[in-house]
Short mmCIF file of C-alpha atoms in Angstrom, two decimals:
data_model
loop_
_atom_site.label_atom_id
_atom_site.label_comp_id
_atom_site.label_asym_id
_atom_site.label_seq_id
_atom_site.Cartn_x
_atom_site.Cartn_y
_atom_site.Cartn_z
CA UNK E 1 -67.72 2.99 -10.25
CA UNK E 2 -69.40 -0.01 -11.11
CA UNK E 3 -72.66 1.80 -11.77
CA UNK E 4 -71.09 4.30 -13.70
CA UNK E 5 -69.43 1.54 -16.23
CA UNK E 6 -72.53 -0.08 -16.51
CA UNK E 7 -74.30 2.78 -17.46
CA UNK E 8 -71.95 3.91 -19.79
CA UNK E 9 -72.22 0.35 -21.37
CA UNK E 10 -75.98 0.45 -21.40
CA UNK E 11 -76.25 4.55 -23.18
CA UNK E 12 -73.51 3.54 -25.91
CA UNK E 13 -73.80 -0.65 -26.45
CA UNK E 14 -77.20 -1.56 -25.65
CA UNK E 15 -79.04 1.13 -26.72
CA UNK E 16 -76.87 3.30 -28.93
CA UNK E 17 -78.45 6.22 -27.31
CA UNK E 18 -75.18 8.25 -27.71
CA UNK E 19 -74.09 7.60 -30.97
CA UNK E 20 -69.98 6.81 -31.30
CA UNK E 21 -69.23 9.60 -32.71
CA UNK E 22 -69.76 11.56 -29.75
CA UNK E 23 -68.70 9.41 -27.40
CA UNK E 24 -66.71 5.94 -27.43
CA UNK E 25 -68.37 2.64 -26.24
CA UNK E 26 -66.80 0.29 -23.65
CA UNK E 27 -65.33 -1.72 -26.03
CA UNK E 28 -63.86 1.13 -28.20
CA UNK E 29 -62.33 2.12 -25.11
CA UNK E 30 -60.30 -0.95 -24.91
CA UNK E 31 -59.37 -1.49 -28.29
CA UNK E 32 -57.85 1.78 -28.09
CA UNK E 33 -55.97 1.27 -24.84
CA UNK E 34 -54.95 -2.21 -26.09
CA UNK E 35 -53.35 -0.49 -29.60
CA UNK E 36 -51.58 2.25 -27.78
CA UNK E 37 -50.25 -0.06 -24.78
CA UNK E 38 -49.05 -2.34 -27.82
CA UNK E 39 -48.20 -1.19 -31.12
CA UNK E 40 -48.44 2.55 -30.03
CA UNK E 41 -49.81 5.57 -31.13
CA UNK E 42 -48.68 9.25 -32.07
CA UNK E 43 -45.07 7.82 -32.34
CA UNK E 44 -44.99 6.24 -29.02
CA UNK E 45 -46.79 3.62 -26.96
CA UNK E 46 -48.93 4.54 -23.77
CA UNK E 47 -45.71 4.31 -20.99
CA UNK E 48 -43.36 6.44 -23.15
CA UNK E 49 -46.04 9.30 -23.48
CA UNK E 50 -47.15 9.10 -20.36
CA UNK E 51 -43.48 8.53 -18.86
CA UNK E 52 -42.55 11.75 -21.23
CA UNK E 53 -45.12 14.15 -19.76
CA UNK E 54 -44.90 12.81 -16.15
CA UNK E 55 -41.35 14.18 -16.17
CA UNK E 56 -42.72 17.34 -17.40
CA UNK E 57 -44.95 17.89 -15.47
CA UNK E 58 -41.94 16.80 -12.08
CA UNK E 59 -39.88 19.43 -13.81
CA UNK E 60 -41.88 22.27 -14.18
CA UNK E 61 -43.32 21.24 -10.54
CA UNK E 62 -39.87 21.30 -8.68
CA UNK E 63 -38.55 24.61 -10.12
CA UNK E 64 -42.11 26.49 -9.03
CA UNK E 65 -41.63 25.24 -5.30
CA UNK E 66 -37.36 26.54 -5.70
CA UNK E 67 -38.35 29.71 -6.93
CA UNK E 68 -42.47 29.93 -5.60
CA UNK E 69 -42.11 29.17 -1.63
CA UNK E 70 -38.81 31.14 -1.42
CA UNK E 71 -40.64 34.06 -2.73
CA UNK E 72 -43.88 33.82 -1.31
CA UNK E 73 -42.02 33.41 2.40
CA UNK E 74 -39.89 36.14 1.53
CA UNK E 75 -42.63 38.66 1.09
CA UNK E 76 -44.38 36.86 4.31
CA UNK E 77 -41.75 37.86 6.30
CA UNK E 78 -40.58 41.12 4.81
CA UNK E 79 -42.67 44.19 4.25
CA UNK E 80 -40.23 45.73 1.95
CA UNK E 81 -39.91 42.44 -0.08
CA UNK E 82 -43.45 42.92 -0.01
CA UNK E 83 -43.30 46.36 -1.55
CA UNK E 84 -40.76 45.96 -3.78
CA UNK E 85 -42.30 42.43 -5.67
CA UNK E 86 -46.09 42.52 -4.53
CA UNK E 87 -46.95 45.24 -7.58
CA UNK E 88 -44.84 42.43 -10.07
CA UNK E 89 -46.42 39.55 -8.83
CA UNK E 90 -49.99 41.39 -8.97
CA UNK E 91 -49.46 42.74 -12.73
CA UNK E 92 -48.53 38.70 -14.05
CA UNK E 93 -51.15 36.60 -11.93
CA UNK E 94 -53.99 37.33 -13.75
CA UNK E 95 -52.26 36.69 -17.14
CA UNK E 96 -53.58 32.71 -17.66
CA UNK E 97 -50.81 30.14 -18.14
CA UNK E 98 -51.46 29.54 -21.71
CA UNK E 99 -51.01 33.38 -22.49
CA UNK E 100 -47.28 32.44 -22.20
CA UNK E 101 -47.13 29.69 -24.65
CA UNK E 102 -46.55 32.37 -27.68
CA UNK E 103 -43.75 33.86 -25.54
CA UNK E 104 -42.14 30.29 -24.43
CA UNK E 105 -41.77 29.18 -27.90
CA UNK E 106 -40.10 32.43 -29.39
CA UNK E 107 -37.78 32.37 -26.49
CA UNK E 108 -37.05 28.65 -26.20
CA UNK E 109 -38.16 26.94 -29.44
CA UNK E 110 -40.40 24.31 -29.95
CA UNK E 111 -38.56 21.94 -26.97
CA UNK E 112 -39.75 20.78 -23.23
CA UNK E 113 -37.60 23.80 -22.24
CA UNK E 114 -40.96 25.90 -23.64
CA UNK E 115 -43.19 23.38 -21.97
CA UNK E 116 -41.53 23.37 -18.58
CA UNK E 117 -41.75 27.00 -18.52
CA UNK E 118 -45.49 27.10 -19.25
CA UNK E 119 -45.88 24.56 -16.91
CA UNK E 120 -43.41 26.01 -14.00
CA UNK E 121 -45.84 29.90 -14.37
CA UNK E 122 -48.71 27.60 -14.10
CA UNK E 123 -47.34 26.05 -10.88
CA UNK E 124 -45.80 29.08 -9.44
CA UNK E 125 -48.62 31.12 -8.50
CA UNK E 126 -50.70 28.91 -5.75
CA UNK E 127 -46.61 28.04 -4.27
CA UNK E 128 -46.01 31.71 -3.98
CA UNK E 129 -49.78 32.57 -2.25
CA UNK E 130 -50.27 30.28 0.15
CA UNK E 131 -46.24 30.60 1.36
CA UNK E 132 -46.97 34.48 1.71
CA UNK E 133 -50.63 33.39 3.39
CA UNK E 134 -48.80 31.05 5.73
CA UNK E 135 -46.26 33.17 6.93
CA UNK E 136 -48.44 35.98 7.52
CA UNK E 137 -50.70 34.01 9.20
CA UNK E 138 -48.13 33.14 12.21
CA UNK E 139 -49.07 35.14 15.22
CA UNK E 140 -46.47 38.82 14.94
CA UNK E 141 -46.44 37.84 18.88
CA UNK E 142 -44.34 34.84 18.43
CA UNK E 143 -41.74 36.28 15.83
CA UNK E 144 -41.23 39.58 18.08
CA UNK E 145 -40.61 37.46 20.76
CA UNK E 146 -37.97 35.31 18.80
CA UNK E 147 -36.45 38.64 17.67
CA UNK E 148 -36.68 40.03 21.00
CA UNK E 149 -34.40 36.91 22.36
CA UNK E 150 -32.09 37.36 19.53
CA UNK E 151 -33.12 34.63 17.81
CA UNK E 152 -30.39 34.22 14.45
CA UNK E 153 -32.57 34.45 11.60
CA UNK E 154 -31.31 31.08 10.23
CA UNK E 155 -33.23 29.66 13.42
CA UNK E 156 -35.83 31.90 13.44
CA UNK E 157 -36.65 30.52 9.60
CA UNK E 158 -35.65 26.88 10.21
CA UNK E 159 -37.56 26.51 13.49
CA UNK E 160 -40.29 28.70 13.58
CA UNK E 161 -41.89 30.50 10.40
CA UNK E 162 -41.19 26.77 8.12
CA UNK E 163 -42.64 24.74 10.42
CA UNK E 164 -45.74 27.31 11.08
CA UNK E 165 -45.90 27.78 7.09
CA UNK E 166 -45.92 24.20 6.15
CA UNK E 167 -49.14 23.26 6.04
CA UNK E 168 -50.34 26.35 3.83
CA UNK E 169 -47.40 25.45 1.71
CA UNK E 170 -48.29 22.08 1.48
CA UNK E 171 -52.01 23.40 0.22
CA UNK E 172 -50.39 25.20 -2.43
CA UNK E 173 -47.86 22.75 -3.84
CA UNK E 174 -51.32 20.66 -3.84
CA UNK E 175 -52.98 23.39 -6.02
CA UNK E 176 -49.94 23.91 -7.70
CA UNK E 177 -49.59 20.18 -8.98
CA UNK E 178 -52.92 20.08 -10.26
CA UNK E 179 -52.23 23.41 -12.22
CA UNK E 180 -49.21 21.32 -13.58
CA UNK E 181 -51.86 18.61 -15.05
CA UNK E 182 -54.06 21.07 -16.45
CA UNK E 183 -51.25 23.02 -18.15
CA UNK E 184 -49.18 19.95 -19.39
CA UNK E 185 -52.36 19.77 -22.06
CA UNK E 186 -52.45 22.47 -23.12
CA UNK E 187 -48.33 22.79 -23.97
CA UNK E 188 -48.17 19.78 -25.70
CA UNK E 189 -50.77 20.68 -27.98
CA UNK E 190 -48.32 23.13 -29.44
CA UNK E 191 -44.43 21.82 -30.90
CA UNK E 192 -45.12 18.39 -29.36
CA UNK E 193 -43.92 15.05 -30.78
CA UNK E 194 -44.75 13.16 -27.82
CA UNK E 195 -46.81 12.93 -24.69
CA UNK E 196 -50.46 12.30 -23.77
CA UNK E 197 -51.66 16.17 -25.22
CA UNK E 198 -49.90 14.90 -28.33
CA UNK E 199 -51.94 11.94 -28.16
CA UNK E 200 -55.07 14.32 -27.67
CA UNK E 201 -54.62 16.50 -30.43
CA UNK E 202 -53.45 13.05 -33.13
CA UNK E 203 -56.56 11.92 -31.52
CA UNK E 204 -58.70 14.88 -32.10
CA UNK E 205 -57.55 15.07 -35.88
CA UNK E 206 -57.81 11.53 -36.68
CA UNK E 207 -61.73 11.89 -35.03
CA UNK E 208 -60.61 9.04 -33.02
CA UNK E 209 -63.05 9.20 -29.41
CA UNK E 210 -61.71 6.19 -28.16
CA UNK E 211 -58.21 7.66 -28.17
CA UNK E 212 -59.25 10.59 -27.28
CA UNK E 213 -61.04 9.04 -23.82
CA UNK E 214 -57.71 7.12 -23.36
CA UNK E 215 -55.84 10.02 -22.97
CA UNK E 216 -57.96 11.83 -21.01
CA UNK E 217 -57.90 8.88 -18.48
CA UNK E 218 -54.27 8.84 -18.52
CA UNK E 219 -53.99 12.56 -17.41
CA UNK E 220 -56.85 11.87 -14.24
CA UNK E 221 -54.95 8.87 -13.60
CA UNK E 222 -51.16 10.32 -13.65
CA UNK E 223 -52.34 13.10 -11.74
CA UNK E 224 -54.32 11.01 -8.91
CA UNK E 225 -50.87 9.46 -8.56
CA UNK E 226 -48.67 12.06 -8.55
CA UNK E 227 -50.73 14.11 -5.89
CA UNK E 228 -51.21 10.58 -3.84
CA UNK E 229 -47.32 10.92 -3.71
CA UNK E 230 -47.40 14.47 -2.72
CA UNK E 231 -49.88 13.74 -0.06
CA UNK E 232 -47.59 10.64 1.32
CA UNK E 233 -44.90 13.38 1.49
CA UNK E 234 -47.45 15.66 3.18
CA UNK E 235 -47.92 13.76 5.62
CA UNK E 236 -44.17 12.66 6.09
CA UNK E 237 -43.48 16.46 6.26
CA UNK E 238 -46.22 17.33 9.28
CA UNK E 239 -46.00 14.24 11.39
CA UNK E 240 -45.77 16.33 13.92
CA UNK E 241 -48.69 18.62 12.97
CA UNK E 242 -50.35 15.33 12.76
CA UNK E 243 -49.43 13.94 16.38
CA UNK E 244 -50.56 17.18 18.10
CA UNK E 245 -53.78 17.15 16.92
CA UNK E 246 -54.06 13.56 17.78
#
């Protein structure tokens, strides 16, 4: 990292070798971070923008895992459920998250409800794949068995196809999160009045690179963090996936 900072100092400061109109200088950098962490910028200092898409991003997040990993274990474990939504789910994954931004703000307005649901299609494709993937790839041997036995399906669920599923799960909510990040952008360049893509797209019209740079750190950084959380609850969550392989 070190290296890196150096050698951005050296291409932009020393020897001007990209220009600052392409790309901001150390000390740009931090005159920009120091303006929005103080007197703000784009309405808002750094912590409320960041604070405002953060909670987007949480929102749209948790209602892809309710409605993503319910789904995908549904059609896991059922070949009708299968049949009946595998054709719907095929048709809308290929359509790209920002293909629904037109749609989200005639049917919600120009609020986070829009955002959240941009975000929240973004999110719910990897949740619903790797549930499905995970279920299906528990051995049939084990849940004819547990059916055999009479197994109630509540059990059946809670003891053997969750805990078997988990880690794929967990692989997707991990894909899923960054999907979040990646979409957030893109939302809040549309409607916006706050939030780190609002602070892109002030920055981008006021030709402002050192803003620009600022948010785009903010986004890497907010979503190292929030997938460093995921990844504590990871491995909270398989413990005992953990222990076994130990």
């Amino acid at each position: 990292m070190a290296a890196l900072v150096a050698l951005w100092f050296w291409l932009t400061t020393l020897t001007g070798t990209i220009g600052g109109g392409r790309f901001p200088a150390p000390g740009e950098f931090w005159a920009s971070l120091l303006q929005i962490s103080g007197k703000g910028y784009a309405g808002a200092t750094l912590l409320n923008h960041a604070w405002h898409s953060t909670a987007l991003v949480v929102m749209g997040f948790l209602v892809a895992i309710a409605t993503g990993v319910p789904l995908g274990l549904w059609m896991g474990w059922s070949r009708r459920a299968e049949a009946l939504m595998n054709p719907i789910f095929l048709f809308i994954r290929p359509i790209p998250p920002l293909a629904w931004i037109p749609l989200a703000i005639l049917w919600l307005g120009l609020g986070d409800a829009a955002k959240i649901m941009v975000i929240w299609f973004a999110a719910f494709v990897p949740s619903v794949i790797n549930a499905f993937t995970g279920v299906r790839n528990i051995d049939r041997p084990v849940l004819e068995a547990a059916s055999m036995l009479g197994t109630p399906r509540w059990r059946l669920v809670q003891e053997i196809i969750m805990p078997a599923a988990l880690p794929m799960i967990f692989t997707g909510l991990r894909l899923s999160l960054q999907a979040a990040w990646t979409t957030l952008v893109a939302a809040e360049l549309v409607g916006a009045l706050v939030g780190v893509g609002f602070v892109l797209n002030v920055a981008q019209q006021d030709i402002y690179p050192g803003m620009i740079l600022v948010g785009m750190v903010t986004v890497g950084l907010l979503g190292w963090a929030t997938t460093w959380l995921l990844g504590h609850v990871e491995r909270r969550a398989l413990a005992w996936n953990v222990a076994a392989r130990d």
